[in-house]
PDB file of C-alpha atoms in Angstrom:
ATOM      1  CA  UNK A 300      95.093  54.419 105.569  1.00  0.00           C
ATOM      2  CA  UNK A 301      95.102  51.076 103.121  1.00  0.00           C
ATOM      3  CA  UNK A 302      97.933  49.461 102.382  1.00  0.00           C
ATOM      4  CA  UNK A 303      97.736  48.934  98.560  1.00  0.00           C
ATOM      5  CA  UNK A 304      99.330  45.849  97.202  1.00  0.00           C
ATOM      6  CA  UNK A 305     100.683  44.446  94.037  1.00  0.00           C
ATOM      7  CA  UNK A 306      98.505  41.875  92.506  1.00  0.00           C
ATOM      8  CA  UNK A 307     101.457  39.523  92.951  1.00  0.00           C
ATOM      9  CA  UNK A 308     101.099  39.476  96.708  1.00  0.00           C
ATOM     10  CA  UNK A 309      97.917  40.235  97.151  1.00  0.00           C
ATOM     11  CA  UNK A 310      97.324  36.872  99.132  1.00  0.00           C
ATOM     12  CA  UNK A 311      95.131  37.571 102.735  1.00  0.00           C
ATOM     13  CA  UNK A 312      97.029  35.613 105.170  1.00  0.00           C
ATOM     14  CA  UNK A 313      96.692  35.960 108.697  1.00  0.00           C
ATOM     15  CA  UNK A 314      99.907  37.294 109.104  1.00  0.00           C
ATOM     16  CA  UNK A 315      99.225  40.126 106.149  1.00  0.00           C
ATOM     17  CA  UNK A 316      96.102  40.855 108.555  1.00  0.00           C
ATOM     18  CA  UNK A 317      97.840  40.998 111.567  1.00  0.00           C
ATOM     19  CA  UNK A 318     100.210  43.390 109.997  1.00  0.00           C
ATOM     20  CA  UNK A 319      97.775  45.569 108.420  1.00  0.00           C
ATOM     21  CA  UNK A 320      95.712  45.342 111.654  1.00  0.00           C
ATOM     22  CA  UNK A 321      98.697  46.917 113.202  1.00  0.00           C
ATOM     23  CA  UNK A 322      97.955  43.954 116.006  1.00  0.00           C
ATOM     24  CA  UNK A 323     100.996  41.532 117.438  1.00  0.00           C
ATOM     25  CA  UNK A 324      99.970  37.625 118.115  1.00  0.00           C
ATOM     26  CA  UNK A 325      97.424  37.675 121.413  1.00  0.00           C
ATOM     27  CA  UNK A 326      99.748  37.157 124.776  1.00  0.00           C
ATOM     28  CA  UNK A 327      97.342  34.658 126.761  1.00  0.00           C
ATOM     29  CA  UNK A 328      97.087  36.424 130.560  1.00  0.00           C
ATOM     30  CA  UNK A 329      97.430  33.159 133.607  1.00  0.00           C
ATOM     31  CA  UNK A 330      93.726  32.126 134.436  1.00  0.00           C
ATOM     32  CA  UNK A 331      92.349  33.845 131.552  1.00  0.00           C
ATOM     33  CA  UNK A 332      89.250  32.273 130.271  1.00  0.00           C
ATOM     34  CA  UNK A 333      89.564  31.562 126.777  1.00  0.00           C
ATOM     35  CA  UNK A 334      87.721  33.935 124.224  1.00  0.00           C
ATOM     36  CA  UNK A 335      87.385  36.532 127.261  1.00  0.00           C
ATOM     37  CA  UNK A 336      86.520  40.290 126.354  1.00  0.00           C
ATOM     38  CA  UNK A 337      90.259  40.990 125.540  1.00  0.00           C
ATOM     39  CA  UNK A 338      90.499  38.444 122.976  1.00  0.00           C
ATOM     40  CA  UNK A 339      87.089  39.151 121.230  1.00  0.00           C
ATOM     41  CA  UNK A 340      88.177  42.511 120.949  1.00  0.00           C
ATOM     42  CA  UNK A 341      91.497  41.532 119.593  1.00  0.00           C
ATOM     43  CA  UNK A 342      89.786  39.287 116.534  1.00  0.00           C
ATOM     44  CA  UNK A 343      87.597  42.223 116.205  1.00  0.00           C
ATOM     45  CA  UNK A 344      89.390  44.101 115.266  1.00  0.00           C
ATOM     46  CA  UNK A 345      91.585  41.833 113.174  1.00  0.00           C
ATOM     47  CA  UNK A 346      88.310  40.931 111.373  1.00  0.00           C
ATOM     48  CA  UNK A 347      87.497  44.830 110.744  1.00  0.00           C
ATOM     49  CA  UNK A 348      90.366  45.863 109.368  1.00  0.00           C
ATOM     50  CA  UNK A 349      90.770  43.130 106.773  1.00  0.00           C
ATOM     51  CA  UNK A 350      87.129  43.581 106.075  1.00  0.00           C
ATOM     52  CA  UNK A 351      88.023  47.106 105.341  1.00  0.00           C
ATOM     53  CA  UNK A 352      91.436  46.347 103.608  1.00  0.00           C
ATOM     54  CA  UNK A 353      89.200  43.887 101.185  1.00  0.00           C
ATOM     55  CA  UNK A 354      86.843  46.667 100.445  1.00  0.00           C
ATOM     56  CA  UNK A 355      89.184  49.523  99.716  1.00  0.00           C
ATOM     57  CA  UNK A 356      90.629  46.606  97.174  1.00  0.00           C
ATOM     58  CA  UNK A 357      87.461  46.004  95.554  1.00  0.00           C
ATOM     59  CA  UNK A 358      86.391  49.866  95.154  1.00  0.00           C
ATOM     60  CA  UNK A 359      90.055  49.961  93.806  1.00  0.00           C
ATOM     61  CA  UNK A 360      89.553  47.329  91.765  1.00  0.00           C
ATOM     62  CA  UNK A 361      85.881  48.424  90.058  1.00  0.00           C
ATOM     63  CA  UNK A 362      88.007  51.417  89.242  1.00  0.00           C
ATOM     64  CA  UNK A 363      90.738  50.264  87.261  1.00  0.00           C
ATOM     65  CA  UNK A 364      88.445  47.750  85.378  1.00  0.00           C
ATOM     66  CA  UNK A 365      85.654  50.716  84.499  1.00  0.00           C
ATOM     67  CA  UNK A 366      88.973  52.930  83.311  1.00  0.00           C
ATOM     68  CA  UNK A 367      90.092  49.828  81.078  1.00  0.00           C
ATOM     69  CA  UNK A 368      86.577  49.279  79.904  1.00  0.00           C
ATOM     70  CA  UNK A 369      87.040  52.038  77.349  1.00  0.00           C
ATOM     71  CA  UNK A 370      90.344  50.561  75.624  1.00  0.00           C
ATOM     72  CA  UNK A 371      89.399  48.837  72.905  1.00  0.00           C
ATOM     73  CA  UNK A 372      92.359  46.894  71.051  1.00  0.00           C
ATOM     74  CA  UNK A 373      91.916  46.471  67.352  1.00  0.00           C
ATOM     75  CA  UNK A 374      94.495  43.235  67.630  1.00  0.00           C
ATOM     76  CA  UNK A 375      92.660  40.016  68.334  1.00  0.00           C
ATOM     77  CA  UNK A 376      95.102  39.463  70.519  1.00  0.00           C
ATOM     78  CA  UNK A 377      95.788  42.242  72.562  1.00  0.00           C
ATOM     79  CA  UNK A 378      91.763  42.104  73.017  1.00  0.00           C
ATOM     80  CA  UNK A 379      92.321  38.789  74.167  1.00  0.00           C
ATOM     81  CA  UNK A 380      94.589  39.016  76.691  1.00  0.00           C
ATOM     82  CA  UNK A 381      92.786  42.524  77.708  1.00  0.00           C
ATOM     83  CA  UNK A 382      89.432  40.144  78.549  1.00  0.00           C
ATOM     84  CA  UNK A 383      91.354  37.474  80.017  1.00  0.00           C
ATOM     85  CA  UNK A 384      92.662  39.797  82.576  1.00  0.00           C
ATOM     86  CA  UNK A 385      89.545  41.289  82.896  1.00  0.00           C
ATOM     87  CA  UNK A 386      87.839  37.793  83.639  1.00  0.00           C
ATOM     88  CA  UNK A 387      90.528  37.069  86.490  1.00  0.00           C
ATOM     89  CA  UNK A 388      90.049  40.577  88.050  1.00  0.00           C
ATOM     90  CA  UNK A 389      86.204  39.417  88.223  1.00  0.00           C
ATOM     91  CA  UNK A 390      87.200  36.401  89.690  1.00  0.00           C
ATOM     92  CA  UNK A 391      89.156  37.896  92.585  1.00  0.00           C
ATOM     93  CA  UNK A 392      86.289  40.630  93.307  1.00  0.00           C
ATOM     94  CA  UNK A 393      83.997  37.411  93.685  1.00  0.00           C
ATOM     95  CA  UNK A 394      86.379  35.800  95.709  1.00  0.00           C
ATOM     96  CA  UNK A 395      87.102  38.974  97.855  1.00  0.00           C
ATOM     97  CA  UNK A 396      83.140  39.569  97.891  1.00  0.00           C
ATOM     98  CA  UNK A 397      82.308  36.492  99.251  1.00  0.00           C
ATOM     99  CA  UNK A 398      85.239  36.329 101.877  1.00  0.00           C
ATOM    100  CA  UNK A 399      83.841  40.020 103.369  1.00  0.00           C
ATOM    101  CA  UNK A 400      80.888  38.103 103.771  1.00  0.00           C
ATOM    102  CA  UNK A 401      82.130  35.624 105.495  1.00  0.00           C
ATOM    103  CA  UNK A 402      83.838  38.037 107.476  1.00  0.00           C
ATOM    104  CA  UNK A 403      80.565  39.852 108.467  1.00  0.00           C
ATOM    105  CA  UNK A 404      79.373  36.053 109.457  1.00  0.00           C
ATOM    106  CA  UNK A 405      82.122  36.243 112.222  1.00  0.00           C
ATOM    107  CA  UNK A 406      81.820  39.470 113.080  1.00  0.00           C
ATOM    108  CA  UNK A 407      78.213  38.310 113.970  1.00  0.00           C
ATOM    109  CA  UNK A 408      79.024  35.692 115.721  1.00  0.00           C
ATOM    110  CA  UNK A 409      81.544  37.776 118.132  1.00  0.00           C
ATOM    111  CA  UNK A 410      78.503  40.067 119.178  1.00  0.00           C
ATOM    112  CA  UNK A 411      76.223  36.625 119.963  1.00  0.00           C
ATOM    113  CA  UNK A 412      79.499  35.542 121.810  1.00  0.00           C
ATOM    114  CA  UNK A 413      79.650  32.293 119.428  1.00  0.00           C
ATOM    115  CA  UNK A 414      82.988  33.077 118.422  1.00  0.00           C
ATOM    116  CA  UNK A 415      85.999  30.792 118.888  1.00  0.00           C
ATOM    117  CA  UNK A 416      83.744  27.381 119.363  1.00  0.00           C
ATOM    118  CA  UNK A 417      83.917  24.640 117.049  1.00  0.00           C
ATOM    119  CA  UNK A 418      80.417  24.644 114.912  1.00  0.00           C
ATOM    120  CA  UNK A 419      80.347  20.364 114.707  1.00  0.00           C
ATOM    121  CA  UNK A 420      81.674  19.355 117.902  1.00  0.00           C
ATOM    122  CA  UNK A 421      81.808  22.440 120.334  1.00  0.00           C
ATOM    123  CA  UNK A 422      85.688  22.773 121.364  1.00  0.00           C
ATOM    124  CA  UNK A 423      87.606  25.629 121.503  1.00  0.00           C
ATOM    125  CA  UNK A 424      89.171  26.335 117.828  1.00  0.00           C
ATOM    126  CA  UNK A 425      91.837  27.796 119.514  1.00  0.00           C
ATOM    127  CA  UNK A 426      93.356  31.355 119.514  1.00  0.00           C
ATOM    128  CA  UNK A 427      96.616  30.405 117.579  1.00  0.00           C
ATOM    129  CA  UNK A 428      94.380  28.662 114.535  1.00  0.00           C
ATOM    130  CA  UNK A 429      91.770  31.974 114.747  1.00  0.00           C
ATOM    131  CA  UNK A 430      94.899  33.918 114.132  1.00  0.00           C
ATOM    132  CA  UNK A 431      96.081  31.790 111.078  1.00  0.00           C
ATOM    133  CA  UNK A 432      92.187  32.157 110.066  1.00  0.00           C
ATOM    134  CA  UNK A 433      90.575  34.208 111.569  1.00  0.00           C
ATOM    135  CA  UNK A 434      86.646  33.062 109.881  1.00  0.00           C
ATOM    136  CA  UNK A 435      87.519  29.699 110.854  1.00  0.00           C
ATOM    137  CA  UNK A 436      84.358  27.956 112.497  1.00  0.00           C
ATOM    138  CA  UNK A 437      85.953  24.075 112.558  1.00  0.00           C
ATOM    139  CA  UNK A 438      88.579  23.348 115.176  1.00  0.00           C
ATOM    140  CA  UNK A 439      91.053  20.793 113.798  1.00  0.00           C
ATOM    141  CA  UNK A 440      90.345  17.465 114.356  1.00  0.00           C
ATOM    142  CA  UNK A 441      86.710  18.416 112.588  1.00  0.00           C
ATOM    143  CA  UNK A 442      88.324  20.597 109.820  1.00  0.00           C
ATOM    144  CA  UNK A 443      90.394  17.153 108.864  1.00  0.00           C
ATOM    145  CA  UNK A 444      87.641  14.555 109.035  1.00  0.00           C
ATOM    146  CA  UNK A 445      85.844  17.392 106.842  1.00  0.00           C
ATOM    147  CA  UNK A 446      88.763  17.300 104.172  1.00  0.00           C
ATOM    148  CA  UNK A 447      89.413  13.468 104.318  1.00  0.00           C
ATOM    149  CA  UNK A 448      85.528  13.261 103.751  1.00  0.00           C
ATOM    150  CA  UNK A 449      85.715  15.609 100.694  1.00  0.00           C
ATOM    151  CA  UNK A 450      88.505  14.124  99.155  1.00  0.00           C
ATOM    152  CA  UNK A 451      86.710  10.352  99.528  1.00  0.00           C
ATOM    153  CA  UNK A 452      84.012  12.020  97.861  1.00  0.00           C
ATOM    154  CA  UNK A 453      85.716  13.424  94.958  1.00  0.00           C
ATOM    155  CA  UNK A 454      88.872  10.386  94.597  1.00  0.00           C
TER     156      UNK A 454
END
């Protein structure tokens, strides 16, 4: 069953996920080779359930703005603040929309076994930085030089 939250915390960290997964941080076996069936199974299902989680919140979501749609405040301001709200609640379906599909992405690349490896330099991302994000597809070092890069570009 979902976990409904308020719109206060209704932030998607890992740990939220790992909670609503019902999943504890992976215990590393001696000699286990890193992203072995155990551990794609365990970001499976991670992934899943806060793919799921994100779409029970949008289908909640499409139904509390389509119930609002019919209110229709004769104060200007009262409207106002009635489409503001409706604006951010677009926003955060967007935002939720395009994180499922970047969810679906990983999910992918689990069942091509390409899951876990760094996408510019090859390294393992690392099970403890999966867990913080679990879509992540940059290990660290690369991640960095990525946001130093950006923020040259925009400073």
């Amino acid at each position: 069953m979902p976990i409904k939250t308020s719109n206060r915390s209704n932030k998607y960290s890992s740990l939220n996920v790992l909670i609503i997964a019902g999943v504890t941080p992976y215990q590393r076996k001696p000699n286990e080779e890193y992203m072995s069936y155990d551990q794609l199974l365990h970001f499976k299902r991670i992934l899943e359930t806060w793919k799921n989680q994100l779409k029970y919140n949008l289908e909640y979501s499409t139904l509390c703005v389509q119930n609002q749609e019919s209110v229709n405040f004769p104060d200007p301001v009262d409207r106002a603040t009635q489409e503001e709200e409706f604006n951010i609640k677009l926003r955060n379906r967007d935002r939720e929309r395009r994180l499922i599909e970047k969810i679906e992405k990983t999910l992918k690349k689990i069942d091509t076994n390409e899951f876990g490896f760094c996408a510019s330099c090859d390294v393992e991302i690392g099970i403890r930085r999966l867990e913080a994000r679990p879509t992540a597809d940059l290990c660290i070092d690369c991640k960095t030089l990525e946001e130093i890069k950006e923020k040259q570009m925009t400073g």
